[in-house]
Coordinates of C-alpha atoms in Angstrom, one line a residue:
M1 CA -44.7 -56.2 -71.1
D2 CA -41.9 -53.6 -71.4
S3 CA -44.4 -50.9 -72.3
Q4 CA -46.6 -51.9 -69.4
A5 CA -43.7 -51.7 -67.0
N6 CA -42.7 -48.3 -68.3
S7 CA -46.2 -47.1 -68.0
L8 CA -46.6 -48.3 -64.5
I9 CA -43.3 -47.0 -63.1
N10 CA -42.2 -43.4 -63.6
P11 CA -38.7 -42.1 -63.2
D12 CA -39.4 -41.3 -59.5
A13 CA -40.4 -45.0 -59.1
R14 CA -37.1 -46.0 -60.7
M15 CA -35.1 -44.0 -58.0
G16 CA -37.3 -45.6 -55.4
L17 CA -36.7 -49.0 -56.8
A18 CA -33.0 -48.5 -56.8
S19 CA -33.0 -47.2 -53.2
A20 CA -35.5 -49.8 -51.9
P21 CA -34.0 -52.7 -49.9
A22 CA -34.1 -55.9 -51.8
G23 CA -37.0 -58.1 -50.6
A24 CA -37.4 -61.8 -51.0
A25 CA -38.8 -61.6 -54.5
G26 CA -36.6 -58.6 -55.5
A27 CA -33.5 -60.4 -54.4
G28 CA -34.1 -63.2 -56.8
A29 CA -34.7 -60.8 -59.7
L30 CA -31.5 -58.8 -59.0
Q31 CA -29.3 -61.8 -58.0
G32 CA -27.5 -61.8 -61.3
A33 CA -26.3 -58.1 -61.1
G34 CA -22.8 -57.8 -59.4
G35 CA -22.5 -55.5 -56.4
A36 CA -26.2 -55.3 -55.7
A37 CA -25.6 -55.2 -51.9
D38 CA -23.2 -52.2 -52.2
L39 CA -25.6 -50.4 -54.5
G40 CA -28.4 -50.9 -52.0
G41 CA -26.2 -49.5 -49.1
I42 CA -25.3 -46.4 -51.0
A43 CA -28.9 -45.9 -52.0
Q44 CA -30.0 -46.3 -48.4
R45 CA -27.6 -43.6 -47.2
L46 CA -28.7 -41.3 -50.0
S47 CA -32.3 -41.9 -49.0
S48 CA -31.5 -41.0 -45.4
F49 CA -29.7 -37.8 -46.4
S50 CA -32.7 -36.9 -48.6
Q51 CA -35.0 -37.5 -45.8
M52 CA -33.0 -35.4 -43.5
R53 CA -33.0 -32.6 -46.0
G54 CA -36.6 -33.0 -46.5
N55 CA -37.4 -32.8 -42.8
P56 CA -39.2 -29.5 -42.3
R57 CA -37.9 -29.1 -38.8
A58 CA -34.3 -29.3 -39.6
P59 CA -34.0 -25.5 -40.4
L60 CA -35.7 -24.7 -37.2
I61 CA -33.3 -26.8 -35.1
I62 CA -30.3 -25.3 -36.9
A63 CA -31.7 -21.7 -36.5
V64 CA -32.4 -22.2 -32.8
A65 CA -29.0 -23.7 -32.2
V66 CA -27.3 -20.8 -34.0
F67 CA -29.5 -18.3 -32.1
V68 CA -28.6 -19.8 -28.7
A69 CA -24.9 -20.0 -29.5
V70 CA -24.7 -16.4 -30.6
V71 CA -26.7 -15.0 -27.7
T72 CA -24.6 -17.1 -25.2
A73 CA -21.4 -15.9 -26.8
L74 CA -22.5 -12.3 -26.5
V75 CA -23.6 -12.6 -22.9
L76 CA -20.3 -14.3 -22.0
W77 CA -18.4 -11.6 -23.8
S78 CA -20.2 -8.9 -21.9
R79 CA -19.6 -10.6 -18.6
T80 CA -15.9 -11.3 -19.2
P81 CA -14.1 -9.8 -16.2
D82 CA -11.4 -7.1 -16.5
Y83 CA -8.0 -8.5 -15.5
R84 CA -5.4 -6.6 -13.6
V85 CA -1.8 -7.3 -12.6
L86 CA -1.5 -9.3 -9.3
Y87 CA 2.3 -9.7 -9.2
S88 CA 5.0 -9.0 -11.8
G89 CA 8.7 -9.9 -11.9
L90 CA 8.4 -12.9 -9.7
S91 CA 11.0 -15.6 -9.6
D92 CA 10.2 -19.0 -10.9
Q93 CA 9.9 -20.4 -7.4
D94 CA 7.6 -17.7 -6.2
G95 CA 5.5 -17.8 -9.4
G96 CA 4.9 -21.5 -9.1
S97 CA 3.8 -21.1 -5.4
V98 CA 1.5 -18.3 -6.3
L99 CA -0.1 -20.3 -9.2
A100 CA -0.6 -23.3 -6.9
A101 CA -2.4 -21.1 -4.4
L102 CA -4.6 -19.5 -7.1
Q103 CA -5.6 -23.0 -8.4
Q104 CA -6.4 -24.2 -4.9
A105 CA -8.6 -21.1 -4.3
N106 CA -10.3 -21.5 -7.7
V107 CA -9.3 -18.0 -8.8
P108 CA -9.0 -17.5 -12.6
Y109 CA -5.7 -16.1 -13.8
K110 CA -3.9 -15.2 -17.0
F111 CA -0.4 -14.3 -18.1
S112 CA 1.0 -11.2 -19.8
D113 CA 4.3 -9.7 -20.8
G114 CA 5.6 -13.1 -21.8
G115 CA 4.6 -14.8 -18.6
S116 CA 6.4 -12.3 -16.3
A117 CA 3.1 -10.9 -14.9
I118 CA 0.1 -12.8 -13.4
L119 CA -3.3 -11.3 -14.0
V120 CA -6.5 -11.9 -12.0
P121 CA -10.0 -10.3 -12.2
S122 CA -9.8 -6.6 -11.1
D123 CA -12.5 -7.1 -8.4
Q124 CA -10.4 -9.8 -6.7
V125 CA -6.9 -8.2 -6.7
N126 CA -6.9 -6.9 -3.2
E127 CA -8.6 -10.0 -1.7
V128 CA -6.2 -12.3 -3.4
R129 CA -3.2 -10.3 -2.3
L130 CA -4.4 -10.4 1.3
K131 CA -5.0 -14.2 1.1
L132 CA -1.5 -14.8 -0.4
A133 CA 0.1 -12.5 2.1
S134 CA -1.5 -14.6 4.9
Q135 CA 0.2 -17.6 3.4
G136 CA 3.6 -15.8 3.2
L137 CA 3.5 -15.5 -0.6
P138 CA 5.4 -14.4 -2.6
K139 CA 8.5 -15.3 -0.8
S140 CA 11.9 -13.7 -1.4
G141 CA 14.3 -15.6 -3.6
S142 CA 17.2 -14.9 -1.2
V143 CA 18.9 -17.6 0.8
G144 CA 19.8 -17.4 4.5
M145 CA 21.8 -19.4 6.9
E146 CA 20.3 -22.6 5.6
L147 CA 23.0 -22.3 2.9
M148 CA 25.4 -23.5 5.6
D149 CA 23.4 -26.6 6.3
N150 CA 24.7 -28.6 3.3
E151 CA 28.4 -27.8 3.4
K152 CA 30.5 -30.1 1.3
F153 CA 33.4 -32.0 2.8
G154 CA 36.7 -30.6 1.7
I155 CA 35.4 -27.1 0.8
S156 CA 38.0 -24.4 0.6
Q157 CA 38.2 -21.6 3.1
F158 CA 37.5 -19.0 0.4
A159 CA 34.3 -20.8 -0.7
E160 CA 33.2 -21.2 2.9
Q161 CA 33.7 -17.4 3.5
V162 CA 31.7 -16.6 0.4
N163 CA 28.9 -18.9 1.5
Y164 CA 28.9 -17.2 4.9
Q165 CA 28.7 -13.8 3.4
R166 CA 25.9 -14.8 1.1
A167 CA 24.0 -16.3 4.0
L168 CA 24.5 -13.1 6.1
E169 CA 23.3 -11.0 3.2
G170 CA 20.2 -13.2 2.8
E171 CA 19.3 -13.0 6.5
L172 CA 19.6 -9.2 6.4
E173 CA 17.4 -9.0 3.3
R174 CA 14.7 -11.1 5.0
T175 CA 14.9 -8.9 8.1
I176 CA 14.6 -5.7 6.1
E177 CA 11.7 -7.1 4.0
S178 CA 9.8 -7.6 7.2
I179 CA 9.3 -3.8 7.3
S180 CA 5.8 -3.0 6.1
V181 CA 6.7 -0.5 3.4
V182 CA 9.6 -2.6 1.9
R183 CA 8.5 -5.0 -0.8
Q184 CA 12.0 -6.3 -1.7
A185 CA 15.5 -5.7 -0.4
R186 CA 19.1 -6.4 -1.6
V187 CA 22.1 -6.2 0.7
H188 CA 25.7 -6.2 -0.5
L189 CA 28.5 -6.5 2.0
A190 CA 32.1 -5.6 1.4
I191 CA 34.1 -7.3 4.1
P192 CA 37.9 -6.9 3.8
K193 CA 40.4 -9.6 4.6
P194 CA 41.7 -9.4 8.2
S195 CA 45.2 -8.2 8.7
V196 CA 47.6 -8.7 11.6
F197 CA 48.9 -5.1 11.2
V198 CA 46.8 -2.5 12.8
R199 CA 47.6 0.1 10.2
D200 CA 46.4 -2.1 7.4
Q201 CA 43.0 -2.9 8.9
E202 CA 40.0 -1.6 7.0
A203 CA 36.5 -1.3 8.1
P204 CA 33.8 -3.2 6.2
T205 CA 31.1 -1.4 4.2
A206 CA 27.5 -2.3 3.3
S207 CA 25.0 -1.2 0.6
V208 CA 21.2 -1.7 0.9
L209 CA 18.8 -1.4 -2.0
V210 CA 15.1 -1.2 -0.9
N211 CA 12.2 -1.7 -3.4
L212 CA 9.2 0.1 -1.8
Y213 CA 5.6 -0.5 -2.4
P214 CA 3.9 2.2 -4.7
G215 CA 3.0 5.3 -2.8
R216 CA 5.1 4.3 0.3
T217 CA 8.2 6.0 1.6
L218 CA 10.8 5.5 4.4
D219 CA 11.1 8.2 6.9
D220 CA 14.3 9.3 8.5
G221 CA 13.7 7.1 11.6
Q222 CA 13.2 4.0 9.5
V223 CA 16.3 4.7 7.4
S224 CA 18.3 5.2 10.6
A225 CA 16.9 1.9 12.0
I226 CA 18.0 0.0 8.9
T227 CA 21.5 1.4 9.0
H228 CA 22.0 0.6 12.7
M229 CA 20.6 -2.9 12.2
V230 CA 23.0 -3.6 9.4
A231 CA 25.9 -2.1 11.3
S232 CA 25.0 -4.2 14.4
S233 CA 24.9 -7.4 12.3
V234 CA 28.4 -7.2 10.8
A235 CA 31.4 -7.1 13.0
D236 CA 33.4 -3.8 13.0
L237 CA 31.0 -2.1 10.7
P238 CA 30.4 1.5 11.6
V239 CA 27.0 3.2 10.9
K240 CA 28.5 5.8 8.6
N241 CA 29.7 3.0 6.2
V242 CA 26.1 1.8 5.5
T243 CA 24.4 3.3 2.4
V244 CA 20.7 2.9 1.8
V245 CA 19.2 3.5 -1.7
D246 CA 15.6 3.1 -3.0
Q247 CA 14.5 1.7 -6.3
D248 CA 14.6 5.1 -8.0
G249 CA 18.2 5.6 -7.1
T250 CA 17.6 8.2 -4.4
L251 CA 20.2 8.2 -1.6
L252 CA 18.3 7.8 1.7
T253 CA 21.2 8.1 4.0
Q254 CA 22.5 11.7 4.0
P255 CA 26.1 12.2 5.0
S256 CA 26.4 14.2 8.2
S257 CA 28.7 17.2 8.0
G258 CA 29.6 20.0 10.3
A259 CA 28.1 22.7 8.0
G260 CA 24.4 23.0 7.4
L261 CA 21.5 21.3 9.1
D262 CA 21.0 17.6 9.4
A263 CA 17.7 15.8 8.9
S264 CA 16.7 15.9 12.5
Q265 CA 17.2 19.7 12.7
L266 CA 15.1 20.3 9.6
K267 CA 12.4 18.0 11.0
Y268 CA 12.4 20.0 14.2
V269 CA 11.9 23.3 12.3
Q270 CA 9.0 21.8 10.4
Q271 CA 7.5 20.5 13.6
V272 CA 7.7 23.9 15.2
E273 CA 6.1 25.6 12.2
R274 CA 3.4 22.9 11.9
N275 CA 2.5 23.1 15.6
T276 CA 2.2 26.9 15.6
Q277 CA 0.1 26.8 12.4
Q278 CA -2.2 24.2 14.0
R279 CA -2.7 26.4 17.0
I280 CA -3.6 29.4 14.9
D281 CA -6.0 27.4 12.7
A282 CA -7.7 25.8 15.7
I283 CA -8.5 29.1 17.3
L284 CA -9.7 30.7 14.0
A285 CA -11.9 27.7 12.8
P286 CA -14.8 28.3 15.3
L287 CA -15.0 32.0 14.4
F288 CA -14.9 31.7 10.6
G289 CA -15.6 28.1 9.8
A290 CA -13.4 25.5 8.2
G291 CA -11.7 26.6 5.0
N292 CA -12.3 30.4 5.6
A293 CA -9.0 31.0 7.4
H294 CA -5.5 29.9 6.3
S295 CA -2.2 30.5 8.0
Q296 CA 1.4 29.9 7.3
V297 CA 4.2 30.2 9.9
S298 CA 7.9 30.6 9.4
A299 CA 10.3 29.9 12.2
D300 CA 14.0 30.9 12.6
I301 CA 15.6 28.4 14.9
D302 CA 19.0 28.9 16.6
F303 CA 20.9 25.6 16.6
S304 CA 24.2 27.1 17.8
Q305 CA 25.5 25.7 21.1
M306 CA 27.3 28.1 23.5
E307 CA 29.0 27.7 26.9
Q308 CA 30.1 30.7 29.0
T309 CA 31.9 30.8 32.3
A310 CA 32.3 34.2 34.2
E311 CA 34.0 35.0 37.5
T312 CA 33.3 38.5 39.0
Y313 CA 34.5 40.2 42.2
G314 CA 32.5 42.9 44.1
P315 CA 33.7 45.5 46.6
N316 CA 33.2 44.8 50.3
G317 CA 30.9 47.2 52.0
N318 CA 31.8 47.3 55.8
P319 CA 35.1 45.6 56.8
Q320 CA 33.9 45.0 60.3
Q321 CA 31.0 42.9 58.9
A322 CA 33.1 41.1 56.4
A323 CA 34.1 37.6 57.1
I324 CA 37.7 37.1 58.1
R325 CA 39.4 34.4 56.0
S326 CA 42.8 34.4 57.8
Q327 CA 44.7 36.6 60.4
Q328 CA 48.4 36.7 61.3
T329 CA 50.3 38.8 64.0
S330 CA 54.1 38.9 64.6
E331 CA 56.3 40.9 67.1
A332 CA 60.1 41.4 67.1
S333 CA 62.5 43.2 69.6
D334 CA 66.3 43.8 69.3
L335 CA 68.4 44.0 72.5
T336 CA 72.2 45.3 72.5
Q337 CA 74.9 45.5 75.4
S338 CA 76.5 48.8 76.6
G339 CA 79.5 50.1 74.7
A340 CA 83.2 49.1 75.3
S341 CA 85.3 51.0 77.9
G342 CA 88.9 51.5 78.6
V343 CA 91.9 52.5 76.6
P344 CA 92.0 50.9 73.3
G345 CA 94.8 48.6 73.0
A346 CA 95.6 45.0 73.0
L347 CA 93.5 44.3 76.0
S348 CA 90.5 45.7 74.5
N349 CA 91.0 43.7 71.4
T350 CA 91.2 40.4 73.2
P351 CA 88.2 38.1 72.9
P352 CA 85.8 38.1 75.8
Q353 CA 86.3 35.6 78.5
P354 CA 83.7 32.9 79.2
A355 CA 80.9 34.1 81.3
S356 CA 80.6 32.9 84.8
A357 CA 77.8 33.3 87.3
P358 CA 78.4 36.0 89.8
I359 CA 78.7 35.2 93.4
V360 CA 76.9 38.3 94.5
A361 CA 74.9 40.3 92.1
A362 CA 73.0 43.4 92.7
S363 CA 69.4 43.6 91.9
G364 CA 68.8 44.3 88.1
A365 CA 72.5 44.1 87.3
A366 CA 74.9 41.4 86.3
A367 CA 77.8 40.4 88.4
T368 CA 80.1 41.8 85.9
G369 CA 78.5 45.1 86.2
V370 CA 77.4 45.2 82.5
T371 CA 73.8 46.6 81.8
T372 CA 71.6 46.0 78.6
T373 CA 69.0 48.4 77.1
P374 CA 66.5 47.7 74.2
V375 CA 67.4 49.3 71.0
S376 CA 64.3 48.5 68.5
E377 CA 61.0 46.7 68.6
R378 CA 58.6 45.6 65.6
K379 CA 55.0 44.3 65.4
D380 CA 53.3 42.9 62.2
A381 CA 49.5 42.0 61.9
T382 CA 47.9 40.6 58.6
T383 CA 44.1 40.0 58.3
N384 CA 42.6 38.4 55.1
Y385 CA 38.9 38.9 54.5
E386 CA 36.6 36.8 52.2
L387 CA 36.2 38.4 48.8
D388 CA 32.8 39.1 47.1
K389 CA 33.3 36.6 44.2
R390 CA 30.7 35.3 41.8
V391 CA 31.3 32.5 39.3
S392 CA 28.6 31.8 36.6
H393 CA 28.5 29.0 33.9
L394 CA 26.0 29.5 31.1
E395 CA 25.2 26.8 28.6
Q396 CA 22.7 27.6 25.9
A397 CA 20.7 24.7 24.6
K398 CA 20.2 24.2 20.8
G399 CA 16.9 24.8 19.2
G400 CA 15.9 28.1 20.6
I401 CA 13.4 30.2 18.6
K402 CA 15.0 33.4 17.3
H403 CA 12.1 34.7 15.3
L404 CA 8.6 33.8 14.3
S405 CA 6.6 35.1 11.4
A406 CA 2.9 34.4 10.8
A407 CA 0.8 35.2 7.8
V408 CA -3.0 34.7 8.0
V409 CA -5.6 35.1 5.3
I410 CA -9.3 35.4 6.3
N411 CA -12.2 35.2 4.0
Y412 CA -15.0 37.7 4.0
Q413 CA -17.9 36.9 6.3
R414 CA -21.2 35.8 4.9
V415 CA -24.0 38.1 6.2
V416 CA -27.7 37.3 5.6
D417 CA -30.0 40.3 5.7
A418 CA -33.6 40.4 6.8
K419 CA -34.9 39.4 3.3
G420 CA -32.7 36.3 3.3
H421 CA -30.1 37.6 0.8
A422 CA -26.6 36.5 1.6
T423 CA -23.7 38.9 1.0
M424 CA -19.9 38.7 1.6
Q425 CA -18.7 41.6 3.8
P426 CA -15.2 42.4 5.1
L427 CA -14.3 42.3 8.8
T428 CA -14.7 45.4 10.9
P429 CA -11.5 47.0 12.3
E430 CA -12.5 46.1 15.8
K431 CA -13.0 42.4 14.9
L432 CA -9.8 42.4 12.9
A433 CA -7.9 43.7 15.9
Q434 CA -9.4 41.0 18.1
V435 CA -8.3 38.4 15.6
T436 CA -4.8 39.8 15.5
Q437 CA -4.5 39.6 19.2
L438 CA -5.8 36.0 19.2
V439 CA -3.2 35.0 16.6
K440 CA -0.4 36.6 18.7
D441 CA -1.5 34.8 21.8
A442 CA -1.8 31.5 20.0
M443 CA 1.7 31.7 18.5
G444 CA 3.5 33.1 21.6
F445 CA 4.2 36.5 20.1
E446 CA 7.3 38.3 21.7
V447 CA 8.3 41.8 20.9
K448 CA 11.9 41.2 22.1
R449 CA 12.4 38.5 19.5
G450 CA 11.1 40.7 16.7
D451 CA 8.1 38.4 15.9
S452 CA 5.7 39.6 13.2
V453 CA 2.1 38.9 12.3
N454 CA 0.4 39.9 9.1
I455 CA -3.4 39.4 8.7
V456 CA -5.2 40.0 5.4
N457 CA -9.0 40.0 5.0
A458 CA -9.9 39.3 1.4
T459 CA -12.4 37.3 -0.7
F460 CA -11.4 33.8 -1.5
T461 CA -11.5 32.6 -5.1
T462 CA -12.6 29.0 -5.2
E463 CA -11.8 26.9 -8.2
A464 CA -15.0 25.8 -9.9
D465 CA -15.9 22.2 -10.4
P466 CA -15.2 21.4 -14.1
L467 CA -18.1 19.0 -14.1
A468 CA -20.6 21.3 -12.5
N469 CA -21.5 23.2 -15.7
L470 CA -21.7 20.1 -17.9
P471 CA -25.1 18.9 -18.9
W472 CA -26.4 15.7 -17.4
W473 CA -25.8 13.7 -20.5
R474 CA -22.1 14.5 -20.4
Q475 CA -21.5 13.5 -16.9
P476 CA -19.0 10.6 -16.5
D477 CA -21.4 8.5 -14.5
V478 CA -24.1 8.9 -17.1
I479 CA -21.7 8.1 -19.9
A480 CA -20.5 5.0 -18.2
L481 CA -24.2 3.9 -17.6
A482 CA -25.0 4.6 -21.3
I483 CA -22.1 2.5 -22.5
Q484 CA -23.2 -0.4 -20.3
A485 CA -26.8 0.0 -21.5
A486 CA -25.7 0.2 -25.2
K487 CA -23.8 -3.0 -24.7
W488 CA -27.0 -4.9 -23.5
I489 CA -29.1 -3.1 -26.2
G490 CA -26.7 -4.3 -28.9
I491 CA -27.0 -7.9 -27.6
G492 CA -30.8 -7.6 -27.6
I493 CA -30.8 -6.2 -31.2
A494 CA -28.5 -9.0 -32.4
A495 CA -30.8 -11.6 -30.8
L496 CA -33.9 -10.1 -32.3
L497 CA -32.3 -10.0 -35.8
L498 CA -31.3 -13.7 -35.5
Y499 CA -34.9 -14.5 -34.4
L500 CA -36.5 -12.6 -37.3
M501 CA -34.0 -13.9 -40.0
M502 CA -33.6 -17.5 -38.9
V503 CA -35.9 -18.8 -36.2
K504 CA -39.2 -17.3 -37.4
P505 CA -38.9 -18.5 -41.0
A506 CA -37.9 -21.9 -39.8
M507 CA -40.9 -22.0 -37.5
R508 CA -43.1 -21.1 -40.5
R509 CA -41.7 -23.9 -42.5
A510 CA -42.0 -26.4 -39.7
F511 CA -45.5 -25.3 -38.7
P512 CA -47.4 -23.9 -41.7
P513 CA -50.8 -22.2 -41.3
L514 CA -54.0 -24.3 -41.4
E515 CA -55.1 -22.8 -44.7
A516 CA -51.9 -23.5 -46.5
R517 CA -51.9 -27.1 -45.1
A518 CA -55.4 -27.7 -46.4
A519 CA -54.6 -26.4 -49.9
A520 CA -51.5 -28.6 -50.0
D521 CA -53.6 -31.6 -49.1
G522 CA -56.1 -30.8 -51.8
Q523 CA -53.5 -30.5 -54.5
A524 CA -52.0 -33.8 -53.3
A525 CA -55.3 -35.5 -53.6
S526 CA -56.0 -34.3 -57.1
A527 CA -52.7 -35.7 -58.3
F528 CA -53.9 -39.3 -58.1
D529 CA -56.7 -41.1 -60.0
G530 CA -57.4 -43.6 -57.4
P531 CA -56.2 -44.7 -54.1
G532 CA -52.6 -45.8 -54.2
E533 CA -52.2 -45.2 -58.0
P534 CA -50.4 -42.2 -59.3
M535 CA -51.5 -40.3 -62.3
L536 CA -48.8 -40.6 -65.0
L537 CA -48.5 -38.7 -68.2
D538 CA -47.2 -40.0 -71.5
G539 CA -43.7 -39.0 -72.5
G540 CA -42.6 -38.1 -69.0
S541 CA -44.6 -34.8 -68.9
P542 CA -44.6 -33.0 -65.5
T543 CA -47.3 -33.6 -63.1
P544 CA -49.8 -30.9 -62.0
I545 CA -47.9 -30.4 -58.8
T546 CA -44.6 -29.8 -60.7
T547 CA -46.3 -27.3 -62.9
A548 CA -47.8 -25.5 -59.9
M549 CA -44.3 -25.4 -58.3
E550 CA -42.8 -23.7 -61.4
H551 CA -45.4 -20.9 -61.4
E552 CA -45.5 -20.4 -57.6
D553 CA -43.6 -17.4 -56.4
D554 CA -44.4 -17.5 -52.8
M555 CA -41.7 -19.2 -50.7
E556 CA -44.2 -20.9 -48.4
Q557 CA -46.1 -22.4 -51.4
N558 CA -42.9 -23.7 -52.8
L559 CA -42.1 -25.4 -49.5
L560 CA -45.6 -27.0 -49.4
A561 CA -45.1 -28.2 -53.0
F562 CA -41.8 -29.7 -52.0
E563 CA -43.4 -31.6 -49.1
N564 CA -46.2 -32.9 -51.5
E565 CA -43.5 -34.1 -54.0
K566 CA -41.8 -35.9 -51.1
H567 CA -45.1 -37.7 -50.2
K568 CA -45.6 -38.5 -53.9
F569 CA -42.0 -40.0 -54.0
E570 CA -42.7 -42.2 -51.0
R571 CA -46.1 -43.4 -52.5
N572 CA -44.4 -44.3 -55.8
L573 CA -41.7 -46.1 -53.9
D574 CA -44.3 -48.1 -52.0
Y575 CA -46.1 -48.9 -55.2
A576 CA -42.9 -50.1 -56.9
R577 CA -42.2 -52.4 -54.0
T578 CA -45.7 -53.8 -54.2
I579 CA -45.2 -54.6 -57.9
A580 CA -41.8 -56.2 -57.2
R581 CA -43.4 -58.5 -54.7
K582 CA -46.3 -59.4 -57.0
D583 CA -44.5 -59.8 -60.3
P584 CA -40.7 -59.9 -60.1
K585 CA -40.4 -60.4 -63.8
I586 CA -41.7 -57.0 -64.6
V587 CA -39.0 -55.5 -62.3
A588 CA -36.3 -57.5 -64.0
T589 CA -37.4 -56.4 -67.4
V590 CA -37.5 -52.8 -66.3
V591 CA -33.9 -53.0 -64.9
K592 CA -32.8 -54.7 -68.1
N593 CA -34.3 -51.9 -70.2
W594 CA -32.5 -49.3 -68.0
V595 CA -29.2 -51.1 -68.5
S596 CA -29.7 -51.3 -72.3
D597 CA -30.6 -47.6 -72.5
E598 CA -27.5 -46.6 -70.6
R599 CA -25.3 -48.5 -73.0

């Protein structure tokens, strides 16, 4: 019976018997062996793994999965956006607000420089900045007057003064940051302690640091506006004590001094030169075309201020026609009595007696008989005439033009002959004289001021385009397009290699040709003597299919032989189960012999 069992069950059947689930009859035969249930579970898992390995479509599934994963990764890598800096150096509060806004808008972002910079896709930088600016982000980290809202009870006067100064600085910073060109501002106030003594009082000072946007500058008017605004916001702060500095350390507030020109005067000189140059270019552009005439103007401006007062007198022509200013006339006459008579003596030396009215007086004579005669007479006349007087007050305004110099360069004219050939020819003397006169009239030429005009007619040397002589394959646009095309071609080549090396062989294994499938079926049929009975060889000699597998060099034939061996294994396993159901004793004897051989 042992030899019959060994002849009916080959080693493949033994493996099948060990992996087969115990039936009703087989369970009774193997009931005495300990751990039969665990052995059956392990055998079942091994059988499932063997079936999975023997599935011809498993390589195809794996190959397709790898192919799809690689192609998807390459496409996603090629479409990865280029990230640029959105904001850098933000405070924690502003950074959190910006990230919240980006998450709400579904905008992808990354961090760089240790988290100090926020990156977004390069094609969305400008759009995201505009959206965040409409929301008031990023906000400045400075505090304003809201610092005074939560004042603690019992705070000292010094702490209260410090908080007030911080709040004032924060309000000034917010106001300065509202200017379009200012990205961030810092204000420092130095407010001295008040003193009751006038001589000890000091004026406060202020320093302003402005961080401007790239490519933006503050003109003199904006700097002056900032200084006046800060000076008006702090009590007793003069404008000259406000200093404005940009992020590069450039002093924007220039100190005004008596010597030299200030910023407004320099700006006025530039404006005069620019306006004169524009007038010259505007009148020459229609004659020679844009770019064929260039001019430069130099202006000497007199900024001195002079006041003069003069008073002049001129001679009068005709005194009779002259206006009388004042006239004075005076007359004087001196009258004396007749001389003394009689013998000198005491009587003559006596004082005169009081006069008395005569009783009878002759005509023209006094009663005393004394006569008077005039001795001298004087007349004075003074006449004052109006003088020919002239008073002139001359005040010369600043900014007068002392001298103008203009230099003009004109290109040769392009002349086309009858045959259509274009040549560059100089201007004729007549036309050059006309141009000179036009330039003089445009600039306001004056000989008294000593103005000068110099016009040169020469050929312009234009700088050649460095990309003009390059071949088309070295142009930057072509190189960029080639790089983009090479990227997609590389993705296509990688996908093709994966298809040829993995997907196509797996498809051949899963779906062999009809000729190979027919040959494999014929070999499988010749391996059996009858239906359901395998052909076994004595001494465990290899079957014809095994022999064919050893001498087969083709990979596809080996695969077909493996599939036939699998079918053979399944048929042997079914045959062993049938024997176990029909005659359990034979199976028990076979297992007993296996156990005895292993010992």
